[in-house]
């Protein structure tokens, strides 16, 4: 039964499995463990003593695979919901022993064919035995080409050699052992196949946090917790170290299922299990471990409401808006207008600007002219009027909006609120409007996830024509930020399109299964108003990221982008991860993919170049990696992705 | 005028150019140099003193580019045949000085637009100034996207820091200087665009031979020889060092044009040039250098006849034959039958086998049964009969052939030659023939460029059924070989197909513009007859290539494959580069591409895995790079390329 219930969270991490040895009495094995409150068993499908090259085996006769039970011993639903197949762990497809290698290849194919026949959802592949895994990967890749739906979980020990550790296996040639590198080789050889995922063997000692963090960008489906990785608390019950607890909570948050592995006991007990439900819970030898995992699951903080709402957006590629070329729909306005935090920040900024601009003694005599450019359905008009009221300043508002549909709503709003004497509605593109007077304050919210990517600079260039020389622009500046990430899920989603254009498009994404490999760095900054003579909205920046050396090697699938904006003086607004505006939901970050994922070895800086390019009809970004190995220039001439002017 | 004439060789290397300074009298400049026997000039198109940011310039007025001459001063044919444009050498697109960077970008675009307007064939881009060239590459890449036909020659100094050399430029951060790496970054950023090629500046000292060899796999279009790279011989005439001579000959053989660069003198002289044809040859200050280059060109060995014949096949991708599924055409038999060397080797092998099998004293009493399996139109039947005659052994020949069209020719041949009592023609696939008796000797030639790739192993498995237990197979064994190569031309040809299948197909290729990066290594060996109980034609081999460290970094575009076959005892046949059968032309090598070219740093081994896989209907190869960074498994399940059984 599930570990617990969390509002709206239907992730698979609420199911807990148990690893068992081989048993040829599957019905008993299953009922013993299901009655023991586990949700599924991870169990061998074929007698581990069997070797194909040794011909007939046991009483099954020649040619028959000595399986744990015929397909008829369990119902199809039982096989598919409660059994994950464990491929024979003796296989070694990269052995120098040719007989062993061929036996391994034969049994792997046979067992996976059997698992498909049973409609299992997943099978666990044993860990690669040496540092080379090319033949293993090739065989698995061939099987993956056959387009069955079977998920393959490659078992990987959660281990990384840290500086100063003794190298514990001479056979590995003194190389540092980083299980992530084994995984990385395997999946590169298999071309990021999305039926291939990971089951991590969690051991009693854990590598560094930076090293662990890499796994959250990978398709980890299960974490196998061994009973000997548990501690014993003062009352004699099993528990986990703080670091292990944190890791397990991380797994729960990333849809990773826990599997408890307690060695052989469960099978022996299952064999003697009577099926008496009254006793069964008591009898399961791993009950206390399961209870503890359930306790960790249940004590997690509930998901904030906004997070619950956004669950469906996690790791989902969205094309960025074309806010100038396309008119937003009512639905979109509706969504963004709910972001009260954003408008509160604008109101604070306008208030401060009004107080700076009009001293108290002139509050009743001076009327400030404020223009909201890109007024939409009016939320910034309302925030500005509230700022005026709050500061007791007199305000005259122009609401400039290019979308005629939104203008209709604006007129209704003004009438409804009785703002006819305060607000003038202008149905025009701010870049072409011929203003009847100059503004003291220009308020706009034309920001994209990457700051300038919805062409705020170009729009405000047009609008600043009617700003007084000493006028104020809110926002006064914004900066974009970038950081390298591992995101197997998103890379695979981009790859699935199988064309160049999708590899060269920036997407809006609520990142979730992602590893952030280095701190963000600023990319482009725009300030407003900008009256410099050689004003140019083209930009070029080189960034050099240093991935912390205790991370180990890492694979870069691209970059996540953010922005931070100064609305006015100390009033900020933004999503940069170290200083996000709390509880604001109008922007998800942006994802710039790389056409070929790049493996970065420890201590090697990653040099990224980014350009903002403009011509008469559009703005676009180009990007590339220059070092350690140059990538193609992405999106040359905006061939794949651009924002229309 | 061309440097000389070579039979059938119409390569561009017979033209020699001269580099000049800026002149605004193009007609004089051109006639002076053409009359001086050069074929083209490499000359600036725009006054080098001009800077876009400084506005109007000279007497051309604002907005007009100070070009060397209007399009009307030369005829279109003159512009296009005799002028290569030199882009202003002051440009620095990766400068930290933003004004210089923008000026550079503007002038680069203006000059290339002007060159396109003039229909020039090529322009020379100045060398990247620093170790970073990303912005330069981006601008060039944008221009290359515009699909003009203009070729861009990136000027690259032929320089590589060798161990022990002092690092000669502190500004490069103490990094070893390898101009190849600059080129490699530039072209990776530009995605191997095939309008981008190289003009090498040949300096007075040359890097190591291994390092130089890399350039022969690259699209080098011109070699610029500076007068100060020349020596002076005893009689006071300019000449080149032995190593320079060898390099220049290598350039001639690879369609690289020489350009002589002698600084400013030629322009000054051109200005005073009267156009008097009688004097002109004497007057050109670089005449002696040109004469010497002509002398080097003319003293090259003439191309062997076979090479002349194969000129059209150089670096051209051919799909390998499907010899089992398809029947060869008469034309193909005709071509292969001309390869007398091959049949001489077979005759030698059969002779030795006959002598071993039948002692002299039994020569007249014993008749040897010899079966030619895959007899085609009969050349191996003829070679076998000639061996019998040569050794005075009695022979009974069965000629087994599956192609009914070739069988018709065989019958004519037997009648024509009066072999009716010696030769029995069998119209059958050797794999299914029910032979009336067993053979002493089985003769076949079913070899492909990669040995087993035309399924000789599978065919001979079928044929060895009717070989006596002590019978002899000719060939008795064959081995395939592989080596990593740089081949920009072929990689681009594969890339042009823009699909996965072409990246995963092996092609037959007469390699020419190729750099062989490491010695060949053996891959798969088959021996015949093979009577082992667990016979299996599947194979798996790991290869570890070490690129000589004085090569520097290198880009691997894939692998060239060869074979060597032991026909009988010491009689070999093959194309492996260190021991090819001389003057044999039946086989070109094979090319296994890599989907993504791989840069190998000095001292890093390259680990390649190769599989030969079989199922009931086909045979195919899979291959991958495992180290330094894993590639995808190529051609999984033979999805892109296979040979039908």
Coordinates of N, CA and C in Angstrom, one line a residue, chain A residues 109-300:
Chain A
X109 N 18.8 -11.4 -23.5 CA 17.7 -11.3 -24.5 C 16.5 -12.2 -24.1
X110 N 16.8 -13.4 -23.6 CA 15.8 -14.3 -23.2 C 14.9 -13.8 -22.1
X111 N 15.6 -13.3 -21.1 CA 14.9 -12.8 -19.9 C 14.0 -11.5 -20.2
X112 N 14.6 -10.6 -21.1 CA 13.8 -9.5 -21.4 C 12.7 -9.8 -22.3
X113 N 12.8 -10.8 -23.2 CA 11.7 -11.3 -24.0 C 10.6 -11.9 -23.1
X114 N 11.0 -12.6 -22.1 CA 10.1 -13.2 -21.1 C 9.4 -12.1 -20.4
X115 N 10.1 -11.1 -19.9 CA 9.5 -10.0 -19.2 C 8.5 -9.2 -20.1
X116 N 8.8 -9.1 -21.4 CA 7.9 -8.4 -22.3 C 6.6 -9.3 -22.4
X117 N 6.8 -10.6 -22.5 CA 5.7 -11.5 -22.6 C 4.7 -11.4 -21.4
X118 N 5.3 -11.2 -20.3 CA 4.6 -11.0 -19.0 C 4.0 -9.6 -18.9
X119 N 4.3 -8.7 -19.8 CA 3.8 -7.3 -19.7 C 4.3 -6.6 -18.5
X120 N 5.5 -7.0 -18.0 CA 6.1 -6.2 -16.9 C 6.3 -4.8 -17.3
X121 N 6.2 -3.9 -16.3 CA 6.5 -2.5 -16.7 C 8.0 -2.2 -16.8
X122 N 8.8 -2.9 -16.0 CA 10.2 -2.6 -15.9 C 11.0 -3.8 -15.5
X123 N 12.3 -3.8 -15.9 CA 13.2 -4.8 -15.5 C 14.5 -4.1 -15.0
X124 N 15.1 -4.7 -14.0 CA 16.3 -4.1 -13.4 C 17.5 -4.8 -14.1
X125 N 18.4 -4.1 -14.7 CA 19.6 -4.6 -15.3 C 20.8 -4.5 -14.2
X126 N 21.5 -5.6 -14.1 CA 22.6 -5.5 -13.1 C 23.7 -4.5 -13.5
X127 N 24.4 -4.0 -12.5 CA 25.4 -2.9 -12.8 C 26.5 -3.5 -13.8
X128 N 27.0 -2.6 -14.7 CA 28.2 -3.0 -15.5 C 29.3 -3.4 -14.5
X129 N 30.0 -4.5 -14.9 CA 31.0 -5.1 -14.0 C 32.4 -4.3 -14.0
X130 N 32.8 -3.8 -15.1 CA 34.1 -3.2 -15.2 C 34.0 -1.7 -15.6
X131 N 35.1 -1.1 -16.0 CA 35.0 0.3 -16.4 C 34.5 0.3 -17.9
X132 N 34.6 -0.8 -18.6 CA 34.1 -0.8 -20.0 C 32.8 -1.4 -20.0
X133 N 31.8 -0.8 -20.7 CA 30.5 -1.3 -20.7 C 29.9 -1.3 -22.2
X134 N 30.8 -1.2 -23.2 CA 30.4 -1.0 -24.5 C 29.5 -2.1 -25.1
X135 N 29.9 -3.3 -24.8 CA 29.2 -4.5 -25.4 C 27.8 -4.6 -24.6
X136 N 27.9 -4.4 -23.3 CA 26.6 -4.4 -22.6 C 25.6 -3.4 -23.2
X137 N 26.2 -2.2 -23.3 CA 25.3 -1.1 -23.9 C 24.8 -1.4 -25.3
X138 N 25.7 -2.0 -26.1 CA 25.3 -2.4 -27.4 C 24.1 -3.4 -27.4
X139 N 24.2 -4.4 -26.6 CA 23.1 -5.4 -26.5 C 21.8 -4.7 -26.0
X140 N 22.0 -3.9 -25.0 CA 20.8 -3.3 -24.4 C 20.2 -2.3 -25.5
X141 N 21.1 -1.6 -26.2 CA 20.6 -0.7 -27.2 C 19.9 -1.4 -28.3
X142 N 20.3 -2.6 -28.7 CA 19.6 -3.4 -29.7 C 18.2 -3.7 -29.2
X143 N 18.1 -4.1 -28.0 CA 16.8 -4.5 -27.4 C 15.9 -3.3 -27.3
X144 N 16.5 -2.2 -27.0 CA 15.7 -0.9 -26.9 C 15.2 -0.5 -28.3
X145 N 15.9 -0.9 -29.3 CA 15.4 -0.5 -30.7 C 14.1 -1.3 -31.0
X146 N 13.9 -2.3 -30.3 CA 12.7 -3.2 -30.7 C 11.4 -2.6 -30.2
X147 N 11.5 -1.4 -29.6 CA 10.3 -0.6 -29.3 C 9.2 -1.3 -28.5
X148 N 9.6 -2.2 -27.6 CA 8.7 -2.7 -26.6 C 8.5 -1.5 -25.6
X149 N 7.5 -1.6 -24.7 CA 7.4 -0.5 -23.7 C 8.1 -0.7 -22.5
X150 N 8.8 -1.9 -22.4 CA 9.5 -2.2 -21.2 C 10.5 -1.2 -20.8
X151 N 10.4 -0.7 -19.5 CA 11.4 0.2 -19.0 C 12.6 -0.6 -18.5
X152 N 13.8 -0.2 -18.8 CA 15.0 -0.9 -18.3 C 15.7 0.0 -17.3
X153 N 15.8 -0.5 -16.0 CA 16.5 0.3 -15.0 C 17.9 -0.3 -14.8
X154 N 18.8 0.5 -15.2 CA 20.2 0.1 -15.0 C 20.6 0.3 -13.5
X155 N 21.1 -0.7 -12.9 CA 21.4 -0.6 -11.5 C 22.8 0.0 -11.4
X156 N 22.9 1.0 -10.6 CA 24.2 1.8 -10.5 C 24.5 2.0 -9.0
X157 N 25.6 1.6 -8.5 CA 26.0 1.9 -7.1 C 26.2 3.4 -7.0
X158 N 25.7 3.9 -5.9 CA 25.8 5.4 -5.7 C 27.1 5.6 -5.0
X159 N 28.2 5.7 -5.9 CA 29.5 5.7 -5.3 C 30.4 6.6 -6.2
X160 N 31.2 7.4 -5.5 CA 32.2 8.2 -6.3 C 33.4 8.3 -5.4
X161 N 34.5 8.1 -6.1 CA 35.8 8.2 -5.4 C 36.0 9.7 -5.1
X162 N 36.3 10.0 -3.9 CA 36.5 11.4 -3.5 C 38.0 11.6 -3.3
X163 N 38.5 12.8 -3.5 CA 39.9 13.0 -3.3 C 40.3 12.6 -1.9
X164 N 41.4 11.9 -1.8 CA 41.8 11.4 -0.5 C 41.4 10.0 -0.2
X165 N 40.3 9.6 -0.8 CA 39.8 8.2 -0.5 C 40.9 7.2 -1.1
X166 N 41.1 6.1 -0.4 CA 41.9 5.1 -1.1 C 41.1 4.5 -2.3
X167 N 41.8 4.3 -3.4 CA 41.2 3.6 -4.5 C 41.0 2.2 -4.1
X168 N 39.7 1.7 -4.1 CA 39.4 0.5 -3.4 C 39.5 -0.7 -4.4
X169 N 39.7 -0.5 -5.6 CA 39.7 -1.7 -6.5 C 40.9 -1.5 -7.5
X170 N 41.9 -2.4 -7.3 CA 43.1 -2.3 -8.2 C 42.7 -2.7 -9.6
X171 N 41.7 -3.5 -9.8 CA 41.3 -4.0 -11.1 C 40.8 -2.8 -12.0
X172 N 40.5 -1.7 -11.4 CA 40.0 -0.6 -12.2 C 41.2 0.3 -12.7
X173 N 42.4 -0.2 -12.5 CA 43.5 0.5 -13.0 C 43.8 1.7 -12.3
X174 N 43.4 1.8 -11.0 CA 43.7 3.0 -10.2 C 42.9 4.2 -10.6
X175 N 42.0 4.1 -11.5 CA 41.1 5.2 -11.9 C 40.2 5.5 -10.8
X176 N 39.8 6.8 -10.6 CA 38.8 7.1 -9.6 C 37.5 6.5 -10.1
X177 N 36.8 6.0 -9.1 CA 35.5 5.3 -9.4 C 34.4 6.3 -9.3
X178 N 33.7 6.6 -10.4 CA 32.6 7.5 -10.3 C 31.5 6.8 -11.1
X179 N 30.5 6.3 -10.3 CA 29.5 5.5 -11.0 C 28.7 6.3 -12.0
X180 N 28.6 7.6 -11.7 CA 28.0 8.5 -12.7 C 28.6 8.4 -14.1
X181 N 29.9 8.2 -14.1 CA 30.6 8.1 -15.4 C 30.2 6.8 -16.1
X182 N 30.1 5.8 -15.3 CA 29.6 4.5 -15.9 C 28.2 4.7 -16.6
X183 N 27.3 5.3 -15.8 CA 26.0 5.6 -16.3 C 26.1 6.5 -17.6
X184 N 26.9 7.5 -17.5 CA 27.0 8.4 -18.6 C 27.5 7.7 -19.9
X185 N 28.5 6.9 -19.8 CA 29.0 6.1 -20.9 C 27.9 5.3 -21.5
X186 N 27.2 4.6 -20.6 CA 26.2 3.7 -21.0 C 25.1 4.4 -21.8
X187 N 24.6 5.5 -21.3 CA 23.5 6.2 -21.9 C 23.9 6.9 -23.2
X188 N 25.2 7.4 -23.2 CA 25.6 8.0 -24.5 C 25.7 6.9 -25.6
X189 N 26.2 5.8 -25.2 CA 26.3 4.7 -26.2 C 24.9 4.3 -26.7
X190 N 23.9 4.4 -25.8 CA 22.5 4.1 -26.1 C 21.7 5.4 -26.6
X191 N 22.4 6.5 -26.8 CA 21.8 7.7 -27.4 C 20.7 8.2 -26.6
X192 N 20.8 8.3 -25.3 CA 19.8 8.9 -24.4 C 18.5 8.2 -24.6
X193 N 18.4 6.9 -24.9 CA 17.1 6.3 -25.1 C 16.2 6.5 -23.9
X194 N 15.0 6.9 -24.1 CA 14.2 7.3 -22.9 C 13.5 6.1 -22.3
X195 N 13.7 4.8 -22.7 CA 13.3 3.7 -22.0 C 14.4 3.2 -21.0
X196 N 15.5 3.9 -21.1 CA 16.6 3.5 -20.2 C 16.7 4.4 -19.0
X197 N 16.6 3.9 -17.8 CA 16.7 4.7 -16.7 C 17.5 4.1 -15.6
X198 N 17.5 4.6 -14.4 CA 18.5 4.2 -13.4 C 17.8 3.7 -12.1
X199 N 18.4 2.7 -11.5 CA 18.1 2.3 -10.1 C 19.3 2.5 -9.4
X200 N 19.3 3.4 -8.4 CA 20.6 3.7 -7.6 C 20.6 2.8 -6.4
X201 N 21.8 2.1 -6.2 CA 22.0 1.4 -5.0 C 22.6 2.3 -4.0
X202 N 21.8 2.6 -3.0 CA 22.2 3.6 -2.0 C 23.0 2.8 -0.9
X203 N 24.3 3.2 -0.8 CA 25.2 2.5 0.2 C 25.3 3.2 1.5
X204 N 26.0 2.6 2.4 CA 26.1 3.3 3.8 C 26.8 4.6 3.8
X205 N 27.8 4.7 2.9 CA 28.5 6.1 2.8 C 28.0 6.8 1.5
X206 N 27.9 8.1 1.6 CA 27.4 8.8 0.5 C 28.5 9.8 0.0
X207 N 28.5 10.0 -1.4 CA 29.5 11.0 -1.9 C 29.0 12.4 -1.6
X208 N 29.8 13.4 -2.0 CA 29.6 14.8 -1.7 C 28.2 15.2 -2.2
X209 N 27.7 16.3 -1.6 CA 26.4 16.8 -2.1 C 26.4 17.2 -3.5
X210 N 27.5 17.9 -4.0 CA 27.5 18.3 -5.4 C 27.5 17.1 -6.3
X211 N 28.2 16.1 -5.9 CA 28.2 14.9 -6.7 C 26.8 14.2 -6.8
X212 N 26.1 14.2 -5.6 CA 24.8 13.6 -5.5 C 23.8 14.4 -6.4
X213 N 24.0 15.7 -6.4 CA 23.0 16.6 -7.1 C 22.9 16.3 -8.5
X214 N 24.0 15.7 -9.1 CA 23.9 15.4 -10.6 C 22.8 14.4 -10.9
X215 N 22.5 13.5 -9.9 CA 21.5 12.5 -10.2 C 20.1 13.1 -10.4
X216 N 19.9 14.3 -9.9 CA 18.5 14.9 -10.0 C 18.2 15.4 -11.4
X217 N 19.2 15.4 -12.3 CA 19.0 15.7 -13.7 C 18.9 14.5 -14.5
X218 N 19.0 13.3 -13.9 CA 19.0 12.0 -14.6 C 17.7 11.3 -14.4
X219 N 17.4 10.3 -15.3 CA 16.1 9.6 -15.1 C 16.2 8.5 -14.1
X220 N 16.4 8.9 -12.8 CA 16.4 7.9 -11.7 C 15.0 7.4 -11.4
X221 N 14.7 6.1 -11.5 CA 13.4 5.6 -11.3 C 13.3 4.9 -9.9
X222 N 14.4 4.4 -9.4 CA 14.3 3.7 -8.1 C 15.6 3.9 -7.3
X223 N 15.4 3.9 -6.0 CA 16.6 4.0 -5.1 C 16.5 2.7 -4.2
X224 N 17.5 1.9 -4.3 CA 17.5 0.7 -3.6 C 18.3 0.9 -2.3
X225 N 17.5 0.8 -1.2 CA 18.1 1.1 0.1 C 18.4 -0.3 0.8
X226 N 19.6 -0.5 1.1 CA 20.0 -1.8 1.8 C 19.8 -1.7 3.3
X227 N 19.4 -2.7 3.9 CA 19.2 -2.7 5.3 C 20.5 -2.3 6.0
X228 N 21.6 -2.7 5.5 CA 22.9 -2.3 6.1 C 23.3 -0.9 5.9
X229 N 22.5 -0.1 5.2 CA 22.7 1.3 5.1 C 22.0 2.1 6.2
X230 N 21.2 1.3 6.9 CA 20.4 2.0 8.0 C 21.2 2.0 9.3
X231 N 20.9 2.9 10.1 CA 21.5 3.0 11.5 C 20.4 2.4 12.4
X232 N 20.8 2.3 13.7 CA 19.8 1.8 14.7 C 19.7 2.9 15.7
X233 N 18.5 3.3 16.0 CA 18.3 4.4 16.9 C 18.3 3.9 18.4
X234 N 18.2 4.9 19.3 CA 18.4 4.5 20.7 C 17.4 3.4 21.1
X235 N 16.2 3.4 20.5 CA 15.3 2.4 20.9 C 15.4 1.1 20.1
X236 N 16.5 1.0 19.3 CA 16.7 -0.3 18.6 C 16.0 -0.4 17.2
X237 N 15.4 0.8 16.8 CA 14.7 0.7 15.5 C 15.6 1.2 14.4
X238 N 15.4 0.7 13.1 CA 16.2 1.2 12.0 C 15.8 2.7 11.7
X239 N 16.9 3.4 11.3 CA 16.7 4.8 10.9 C 17.8 5.1 9.9
X240 N 17.7 6.3 9.4 CA 18.8 6.7 8.4 C 19.5 7.9 8.9
X241 N 20.8 8.1 8.5 CA 21.5 9.3 8.8 C 20.8 10.5 8.3
X242 N 21.2 11.7 8.8 CA 20.6 12.9 8.3 C 20.8 13.1 6.8
X243 N 22.0 12.8 6.3 CA 22.3 12.9 4.9 C 21.4 11.9 4.1
X244 N 21.3 10.7 4.6 CA 20.5 9.7 3.9 C 19.0 10.2 3.9
X245 N 18.6 10.7 5.0 CA 17.2 11.2 5.1 C 16.9 12.3 4.0
X246 N 17.9 13.2 3.9 CA 17.7 14.3 3.0 C 17.7 13.8 1.6
X247 N 18.6 12.8 1.3 CA 18.6 12.2 0.0 C 17.3 11.5 -0.4
X248 N 16.8 10.8 0.6 CA 15.5 10.0 0.4 C 14.4 11.0 0.1
X249 N 14.3 12.1 0.9 CA 13.3 13.1 0.7 C 13.5 13.7 -0.7
X250 N 14.7 13.9 -1.1 CA 15.0 14.4 -2.5 C 14.4 13.4 -3.5
X251 N 14.6 12.1 -3.3 CA 14.1 11.1 -4.2 C 12.5 11.2 -4.2
X252 N 11.9 11.3 -3.0 CA 10.5 11.4 -3.0 C 10.0 12.6 -3.9
X253 N 10.7 13.7 -3.7 CA 10.3 14.9 -4.5 C 10.6 14.7 -6.0
X254 N 11.3 13.7 -6.4 CA 11.6 13.6 -7.8 C 11.1 12.3 -8.4
X255 N 10.0 11.8 -7.8 CA 9.3 10.6 -8.3 C 10.1 9.4 -8.4
X256 N 11.1 9.3 -7.4 CA 11.9 8.1 -7.4 C 11.3 7.1 -6.3
X257 N 11.1 5.9 -6.7 CA 10.5 4.9 -5.8 C 11.6 4.3 -5.0
X258 N 11.3 4.1 -3.7 CA 12.3 3.4 -2.9 C 12.0 1.9 -2.9
X259 N 13.1 1.1 -2.9 CA 13.1 -0.3 -2.9 C 13.9 -0.7 -1.7
X260 N 13.4 -1.5 -0.8 CA 14.2 -2.0 0.4 C 14.8 -3.3 0.1
X261 N 16.0 -3.5 0.3 CA 16.7 -4.7 0.0 C 17.3 -5.3 1.3
X262 N 16.8 -6.5 1.6 CA 17.3 -7.1 2.9 C 17.9 -8.4 2.7
X263 N 18.3 -8.7 1.6 CA 19.0 -10.0 1.4 C 18.0 -11.1 1.3
X264 N 18.4 -12.3 1.8 CA 17.7 -13.5 1.5 C 16.5 -13.8 2.3
X265 N 16.5 -13.2 3.5 CA 15.5 -13.6 4.5 C 14.1 -13.7 3.9
X266 N 13.7 -12.7 3.1 CA 12.3 -12.6 2.7 C 11.9 -13.8 2.0
X267 N 12.8 -14.4 1.2 CA 12.4 -15.5 0.4 C 12.1 -16.7 1.3
X268 N 13.1 -17.0 2.2 CA 12.9 -18.1 3.1 C 11.6 -18.0 3.9
X269 N 11.3 -16.8 4.4 CA 10.1 -16.6 5.1 C 8.9 -16.8 4.2
X270 N 9.0 -16.3 3.0 CA 7.9 -16.4 2.1 C 7.5 -17.8 1.9
X271 N 8.6 -18.6 1.8 CA 8.3 -20.1 1.5 C 7.5 -20.7 2.6
X272 N 7.7 -20.2 3.8 CA 7.0 -20.8 4.9 C 5.7 -20.0 5.3
X273 N 5.4 -19.0 4.4 CA 4.3 -18.1 4.8 C 3.0 -18.8 4.6
X274 N 2.1 -18.7 5.6 CA 0.9 -19.5 5.6 C -0.2 -18.7 4.8
X275 N -0.1 -17.4 4.6 CA -1.1 -16.7 4.0 C -2.1 -16.2 5.1
X276 N -1.8 -16.4 6.3 CA -2.7 -16.0 7.4 C -2.6 -14.4 7.6
X277 N -3.6 -13.7 7.2 CA -3.5 -12.2 7.2 C -3.3 -11.6 8.5
X278 N -3.8 -12.3 9.5 CA -3.7 -11.7 10.9 C -2.2 -11.6 11.3
X279 N -1.4 -12.6 11.0 CA 0.0 -12.6 11.4 C 0.9 -11.9 10.4
X280 N 0.4 -11.8 9.2 CA 1.4 -11.5 8.1 C 2.2 -10.2 8.4
X281 N 1.5 -9.1 8.8 CA 2.3 -7.9 9.0 C 3.4 -8.0 10.0
X282 N 3.1 -8.7 11.0 CA 4.2 -8.9 12.0 C 5.3 -9.7 11.4
X283 N 5.0 -10.6 10.5 CA 6.0 -11.5 10.1 C 7.1 -10.9 9.2
X284 N 6.7 -9.9 8.4 CA 7.6 -9.5 7.4 C 8.9 -8.9 8.0
X285 N 10.0 -9.5 7.7 CA 11.3 -9.1 8.4 C 11.7 -7.6 8.1
X286 N 11.1 -7.0 7.0 CA 11.6 -5.7 6.7 C 10.5 -4.6 7.1
X287 N 9.5 -5.1 7.9 CA 8.4 -4.2 8.3 C 8.9 -2.9 8.9
X288 N 9.9 -3.0 9.8 CA 10.3 -1.8 10.5 C 11.0 -0.8 9.5
X289 N 11.7 -1.4 8.5 CA 12.4 -0.5 7.6 C 11.3 0.2 6.7
X290 N 10.3 -0.5 6.3 CA 9.2 0.0 5.5 C 8.5 1.1 6.3
X291 N 8.2 0.8 7.6 CA 7.5 1.8 8.4 C 8.4 3.1 8.5
X292 N 9.7 3.0 8.6 CA 10.5 4.1 8.7 C 10.5 5.0 7.4
X293 N 10.5 4.3 6.3 CA 10.4 5.0 5.0 C 9.1 5.7 4.9
X294 N 8.0 5.0 5.3 CA 6.7 5.6 5.3 C 6.7 6.8 6.2
X295 N 7.3 6.8 7.3 CA 7.4 7.9 8.2 C 8.1 9.1 7.6
X296 N 9.2 8.8 6.9 CA 9.9 9.9 6.1 C 9.0 10.5 5.1
X297 N 8.3 9.6 4.4 CA 7.4 10.1 3.4 C 6.3 11.1 3.9
X298 N 5.7 10.6 5.0 CA 4.6 11.3 5.6 C 5.0 12.6 6.3
X299 N 6.3 12.7 6.7 CA 6.7 13.9 7.4 C 7.2 15.0 6.5
X300 N 7.2 14.8 5.2 CA 7.6 15.8 4.3 C 6.6 17.0 4.4

